Short mmCIF file of C-alpha atoms in Angstrom, two decimals:
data_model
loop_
_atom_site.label_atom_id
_atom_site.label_comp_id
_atom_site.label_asym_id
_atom_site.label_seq_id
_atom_site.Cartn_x
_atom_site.Cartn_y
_atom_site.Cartn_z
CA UNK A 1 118.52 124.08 102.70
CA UNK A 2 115.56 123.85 105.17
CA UNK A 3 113.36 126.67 105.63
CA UNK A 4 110.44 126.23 108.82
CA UNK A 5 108.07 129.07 108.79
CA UNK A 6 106.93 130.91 112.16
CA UNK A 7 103.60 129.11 111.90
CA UNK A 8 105.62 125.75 111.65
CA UNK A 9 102.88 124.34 109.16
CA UNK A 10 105.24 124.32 106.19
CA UNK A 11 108.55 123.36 105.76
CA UNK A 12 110.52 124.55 102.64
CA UNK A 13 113.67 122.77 100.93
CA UNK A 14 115.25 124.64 98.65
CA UNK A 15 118.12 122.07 96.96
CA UNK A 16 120.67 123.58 94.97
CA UNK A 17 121.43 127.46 94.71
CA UNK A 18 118.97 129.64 95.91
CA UNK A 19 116.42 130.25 93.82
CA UNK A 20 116.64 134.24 93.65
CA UNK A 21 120.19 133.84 92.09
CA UNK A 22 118.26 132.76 88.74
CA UNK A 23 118.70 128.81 88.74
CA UNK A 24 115.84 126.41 87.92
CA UNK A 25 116.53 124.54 91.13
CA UNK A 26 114.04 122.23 92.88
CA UNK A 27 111.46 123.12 96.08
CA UNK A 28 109.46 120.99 98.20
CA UNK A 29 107.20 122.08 99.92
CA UNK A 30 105.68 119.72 102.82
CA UNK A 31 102.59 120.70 104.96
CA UNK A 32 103.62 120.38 108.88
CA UNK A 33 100.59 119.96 111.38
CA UNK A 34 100.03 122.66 112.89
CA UNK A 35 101.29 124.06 116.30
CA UNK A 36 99.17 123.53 119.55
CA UNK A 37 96.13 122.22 117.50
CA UNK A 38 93.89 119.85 118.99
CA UNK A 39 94.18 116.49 117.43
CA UNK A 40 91.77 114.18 115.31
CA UNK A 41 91.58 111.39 117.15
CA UNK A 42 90.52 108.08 115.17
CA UNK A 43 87.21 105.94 114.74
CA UNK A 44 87.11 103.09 116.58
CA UNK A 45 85.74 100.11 115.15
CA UNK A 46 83.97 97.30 116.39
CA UNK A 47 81.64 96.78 119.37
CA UNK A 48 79.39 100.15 120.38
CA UNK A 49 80.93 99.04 124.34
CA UNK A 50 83.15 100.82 126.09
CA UNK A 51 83.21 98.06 128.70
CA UNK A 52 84.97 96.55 125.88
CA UNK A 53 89.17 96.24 125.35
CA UNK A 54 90.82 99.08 122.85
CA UNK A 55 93.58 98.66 121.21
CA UNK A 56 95.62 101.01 119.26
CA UNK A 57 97.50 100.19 115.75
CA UNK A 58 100.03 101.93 115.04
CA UNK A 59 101.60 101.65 111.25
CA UNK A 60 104.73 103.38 111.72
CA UNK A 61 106.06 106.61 109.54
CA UNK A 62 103.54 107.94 107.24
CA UNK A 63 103.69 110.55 104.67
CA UNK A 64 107.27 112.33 103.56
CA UNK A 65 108.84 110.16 106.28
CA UNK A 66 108.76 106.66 104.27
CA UNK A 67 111.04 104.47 107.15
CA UNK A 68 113.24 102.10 106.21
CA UNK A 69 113.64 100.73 102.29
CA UNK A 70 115.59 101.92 99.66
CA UNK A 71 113.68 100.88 96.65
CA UNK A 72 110.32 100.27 95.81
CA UNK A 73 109.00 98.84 99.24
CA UNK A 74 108.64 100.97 101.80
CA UNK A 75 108.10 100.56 105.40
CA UNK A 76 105.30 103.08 105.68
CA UNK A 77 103.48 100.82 103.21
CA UNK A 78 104.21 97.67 104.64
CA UNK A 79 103.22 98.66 108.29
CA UNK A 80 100.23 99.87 107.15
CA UNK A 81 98.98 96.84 105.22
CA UNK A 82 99.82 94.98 108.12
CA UNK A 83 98.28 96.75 110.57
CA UNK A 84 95.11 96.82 108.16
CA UNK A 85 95.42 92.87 108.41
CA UNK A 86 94.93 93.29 112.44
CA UNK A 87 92.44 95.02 112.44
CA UNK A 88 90.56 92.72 110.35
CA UNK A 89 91.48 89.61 112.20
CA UNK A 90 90.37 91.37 115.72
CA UNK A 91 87.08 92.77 113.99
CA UNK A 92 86.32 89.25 112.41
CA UNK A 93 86.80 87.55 116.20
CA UNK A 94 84.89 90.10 117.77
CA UNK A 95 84.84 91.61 121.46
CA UNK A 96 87.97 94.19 121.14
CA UNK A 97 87.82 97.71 120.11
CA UNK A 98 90.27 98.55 117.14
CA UNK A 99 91.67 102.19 116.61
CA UNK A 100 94.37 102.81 114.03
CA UNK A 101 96.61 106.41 114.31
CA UNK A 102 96.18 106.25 110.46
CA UNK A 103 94.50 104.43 107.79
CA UNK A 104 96.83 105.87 104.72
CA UNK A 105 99.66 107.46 103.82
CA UNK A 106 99.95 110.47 106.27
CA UNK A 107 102.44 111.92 108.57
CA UNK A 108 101.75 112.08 112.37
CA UNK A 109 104.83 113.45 115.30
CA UNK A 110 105.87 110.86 117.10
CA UNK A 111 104.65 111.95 120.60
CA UNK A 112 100.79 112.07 118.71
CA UNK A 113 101.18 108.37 118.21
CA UNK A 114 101.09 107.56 122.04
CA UNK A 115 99.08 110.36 123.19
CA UNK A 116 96.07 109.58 120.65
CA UNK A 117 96.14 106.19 122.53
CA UNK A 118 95.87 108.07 125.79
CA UNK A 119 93.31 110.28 124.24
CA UNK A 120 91.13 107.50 123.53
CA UNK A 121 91.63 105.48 126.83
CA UNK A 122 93.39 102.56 125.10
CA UNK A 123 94.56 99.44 127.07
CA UNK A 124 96.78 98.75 124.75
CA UNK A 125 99.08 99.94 122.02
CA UNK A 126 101.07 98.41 119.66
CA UNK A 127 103.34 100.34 117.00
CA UNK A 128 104.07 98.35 113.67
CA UNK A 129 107.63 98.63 111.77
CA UNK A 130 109.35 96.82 109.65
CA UNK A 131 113.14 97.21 110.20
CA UNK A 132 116.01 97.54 107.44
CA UNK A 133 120.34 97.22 107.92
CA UNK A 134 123.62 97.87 106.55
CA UNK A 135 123.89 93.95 105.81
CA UNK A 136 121.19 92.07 103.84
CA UNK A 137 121.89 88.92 105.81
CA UNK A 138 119.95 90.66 108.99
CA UNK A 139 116.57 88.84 108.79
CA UNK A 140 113.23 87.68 111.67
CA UNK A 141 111.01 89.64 113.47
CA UNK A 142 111.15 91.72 117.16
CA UNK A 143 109.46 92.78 119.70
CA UNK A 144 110.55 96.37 121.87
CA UNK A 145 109.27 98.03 125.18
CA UNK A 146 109.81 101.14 126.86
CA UNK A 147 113.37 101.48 128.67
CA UNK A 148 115.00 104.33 129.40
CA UNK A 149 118.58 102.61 127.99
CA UNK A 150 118.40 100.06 125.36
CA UNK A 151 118.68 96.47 126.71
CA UNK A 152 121.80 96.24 123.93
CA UNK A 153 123.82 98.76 121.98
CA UNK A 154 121.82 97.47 118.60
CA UNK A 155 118.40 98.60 120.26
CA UNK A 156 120.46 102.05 121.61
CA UNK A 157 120.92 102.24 117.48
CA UNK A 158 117.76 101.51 116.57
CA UNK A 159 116.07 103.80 118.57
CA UNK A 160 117.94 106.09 117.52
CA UNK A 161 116.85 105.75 113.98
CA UNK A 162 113.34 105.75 114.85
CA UNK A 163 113.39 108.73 117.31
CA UNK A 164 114.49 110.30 114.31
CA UNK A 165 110.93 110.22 112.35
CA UNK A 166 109.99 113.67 113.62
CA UNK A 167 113.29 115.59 111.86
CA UNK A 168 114.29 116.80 108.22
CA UNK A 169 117.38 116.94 107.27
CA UNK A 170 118.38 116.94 110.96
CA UNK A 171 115.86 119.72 112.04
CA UNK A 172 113.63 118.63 114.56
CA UNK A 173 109.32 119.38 113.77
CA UNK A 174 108.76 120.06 117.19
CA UNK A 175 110.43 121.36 120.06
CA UNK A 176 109.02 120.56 122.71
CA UNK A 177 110.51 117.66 125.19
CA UNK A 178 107.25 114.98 124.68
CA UNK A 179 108.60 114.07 121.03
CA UNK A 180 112.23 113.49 122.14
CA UNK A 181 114.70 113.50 124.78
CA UNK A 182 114.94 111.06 128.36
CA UNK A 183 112.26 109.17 128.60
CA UNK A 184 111.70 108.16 133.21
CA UNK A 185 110.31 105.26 134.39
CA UNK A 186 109.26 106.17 137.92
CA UNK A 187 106.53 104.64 139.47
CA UNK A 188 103.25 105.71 138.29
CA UNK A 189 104.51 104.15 135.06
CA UNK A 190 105.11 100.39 136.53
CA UNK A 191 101.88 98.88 135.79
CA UNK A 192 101.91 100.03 132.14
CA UNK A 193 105.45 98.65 132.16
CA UNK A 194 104.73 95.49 133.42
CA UNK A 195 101.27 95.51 131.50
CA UNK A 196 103.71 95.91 128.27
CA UNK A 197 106.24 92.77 129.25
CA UNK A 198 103.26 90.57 128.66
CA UNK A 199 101.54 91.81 125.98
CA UNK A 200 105.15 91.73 124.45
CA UNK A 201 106.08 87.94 125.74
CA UNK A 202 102.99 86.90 124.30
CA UNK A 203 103.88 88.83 121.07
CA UNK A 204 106.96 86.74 120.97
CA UNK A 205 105.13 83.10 121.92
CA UNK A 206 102.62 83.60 119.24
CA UNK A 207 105.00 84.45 116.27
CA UNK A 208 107.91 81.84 117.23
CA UNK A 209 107.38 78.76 115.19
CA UNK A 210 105.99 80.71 112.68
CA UNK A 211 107.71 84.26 111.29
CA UNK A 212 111.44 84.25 111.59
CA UNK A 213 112.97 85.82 115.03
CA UNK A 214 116.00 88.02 114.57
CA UNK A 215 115.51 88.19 118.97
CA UNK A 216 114.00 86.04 120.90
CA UNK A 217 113.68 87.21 123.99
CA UNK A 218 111.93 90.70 124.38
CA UNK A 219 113.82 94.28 123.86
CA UNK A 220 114.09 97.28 125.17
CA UNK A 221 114.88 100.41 123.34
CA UNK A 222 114.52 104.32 124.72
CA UNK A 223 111.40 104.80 121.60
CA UNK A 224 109.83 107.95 121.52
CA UNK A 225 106.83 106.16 119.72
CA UNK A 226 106.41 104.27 123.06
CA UNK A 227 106.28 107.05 125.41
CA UNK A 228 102.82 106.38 126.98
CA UNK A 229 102.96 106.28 130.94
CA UNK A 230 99.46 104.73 131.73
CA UNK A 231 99.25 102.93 128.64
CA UNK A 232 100.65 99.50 127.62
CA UNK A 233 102.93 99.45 124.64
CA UNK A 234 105.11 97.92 122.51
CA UNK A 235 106.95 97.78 119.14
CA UNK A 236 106.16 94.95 116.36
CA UNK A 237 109.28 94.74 113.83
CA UNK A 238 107.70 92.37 111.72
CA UNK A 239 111.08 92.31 109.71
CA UNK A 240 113.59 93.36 107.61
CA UNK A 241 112.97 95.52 104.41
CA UNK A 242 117.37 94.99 103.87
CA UNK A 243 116.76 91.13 103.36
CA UNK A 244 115.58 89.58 100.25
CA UNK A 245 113.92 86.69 102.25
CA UNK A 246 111.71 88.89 104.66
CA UNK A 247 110.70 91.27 102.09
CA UNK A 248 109.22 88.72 99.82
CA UNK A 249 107.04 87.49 102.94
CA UNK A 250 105.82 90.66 104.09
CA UNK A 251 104.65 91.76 100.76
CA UNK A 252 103.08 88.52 100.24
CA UNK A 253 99.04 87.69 101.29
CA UNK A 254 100.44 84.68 103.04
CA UNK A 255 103.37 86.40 104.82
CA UNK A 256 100.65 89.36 105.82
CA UNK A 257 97.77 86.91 106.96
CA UNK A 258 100.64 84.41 109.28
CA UNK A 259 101.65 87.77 111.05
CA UNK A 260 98.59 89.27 111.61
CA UNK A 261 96.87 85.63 113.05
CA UNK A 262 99.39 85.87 115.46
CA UNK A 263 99.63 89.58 116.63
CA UNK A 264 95.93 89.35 116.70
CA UNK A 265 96.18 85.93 119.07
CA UNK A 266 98.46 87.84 120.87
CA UNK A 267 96.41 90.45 121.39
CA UNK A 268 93.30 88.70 122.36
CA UNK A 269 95.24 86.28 125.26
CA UNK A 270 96.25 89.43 126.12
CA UNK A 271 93.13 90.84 127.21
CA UNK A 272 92.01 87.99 128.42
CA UNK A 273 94.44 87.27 130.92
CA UNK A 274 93.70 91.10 131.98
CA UNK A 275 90.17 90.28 132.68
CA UNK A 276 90.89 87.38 134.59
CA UNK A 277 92.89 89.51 136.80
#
């Protein structure tokens, strides 16, 4: 049984019979952020320059919404060690701005994710998962943008499953249409788009060779996570928590520092081929 208070900053489960009726049931209690509050946006690390690129990391789930994993890895923990591994590799090279949405294990809406990017004036963002499935063979990394259908029934699926962060026990945290619901592409969103498709191809170019692909060419998938209009974005799936194989390499200091060389490559030819435009 769910409970959400007026206030929506607490959400109640009551399992079992009620507890009025005498039983020594269970209750969790989990703190909601609060309604119509301003956010906190992040630090940003690295050169004092605003003339300089930002980019925004993005460790997926957070908090009581651990993502994929059904034992003692968890995608909330994986993303976020990942996306820690960025960071470092941009702030080692130097030039780019690095913000991350967070920097432990906390719970943040999925339509704050994008909009803390937009807050901040990022030229880039780039959300961090790690993917699971019903069979273990399922294995390789991916790489999603913003579509308002998903380029294949799978990627329908899996946004699905993501879009379905902000919800407990099938009750959504937030009304409101930003967080879910059809996402439009009309035209003051085209040079995000097209900004995405090559920050996304070069995603892609710069992990092939050396991280397992489950796609090779790049996705599409109606994400709420991605729902940034003047911002471009994409989703890193660095893998699959369901396969033996993938798990041992992204819990492993090798596995970790091979994906984040190449997302941070990625990330620099990225802005680089902006500034020479």
């Amino acid at each position: 049984m769910l409970l959400l208070l007026p206030s929506a900053t607490l959400a109640v489960v009551v399992f079992g019979p009620l507890l009025a009726r005498g039983g020594r049931d269970y209750v969790v209690r989990i703190a909601l952020p609060p309604v119509n509050q301003p956010r906190d946006l992040p630090t940003i690390a690295g050169p004092q320059d605003a003339s300089r690129p930002l980019v925004v990391l993005d460790p997926g789930h957070g908090g009581f919404d651990p993502g994929a994993g059904a034992g003692a890895v968890k995608e909330k923990a994986v993303a976020l060690a990942i996306a820690l591994e960025i960071r470092k590799r941009l702030l080692e090279g130097g030039g780019i701005r690095v913000a991350m949405t967070r920097e432990d294990d906390r719970f943040i809406p999925l339509a704050d994710r994008p909009a803390i990017a937009r807050d901040l004036g990022a030229d880039l963002f780039v959300s961090i998962h790690a993917d699971s499935a019903q069979s273990d063979g399922a294995r390789g990394a991916s790489v999603y943008i913003l579509s308002d259908r998903g380029s294949t029934e799978a990627a329908a699926r899996f946004a699905a499953r993501e879009n379905r962060a902000d919800t407990i026990n099938g009750v959504p945290l937030s009304q409101t249409s930003d967080a879910v619901g059809a996402i439009l592409l009309d035209l003051s969103q085209r040079e995000a788009q097209a900004g995405s498709v090559g920050a996304a191809q070069l995603f892609l170019r710069e992990i092939q060779g050396k991280v397992p692909l489950h796609y090779d060419t790049v996705e599409s998938a109606a994400l709420a996570v991605l729902k940034a209009p003047d911002v471009p974005s994409l989703l890193f799936e660095t893998g699959y928590i369901s396969n033996a194989e993938d798990t041992g390499y992204l819990e492993s200091a090798k596995g970790r520092r091979v994906i984040a060389d190449a997302a941070a490559q990625a990330i620099r030819t990225y802005f680089a081929r902006q500034a020479g435009t």
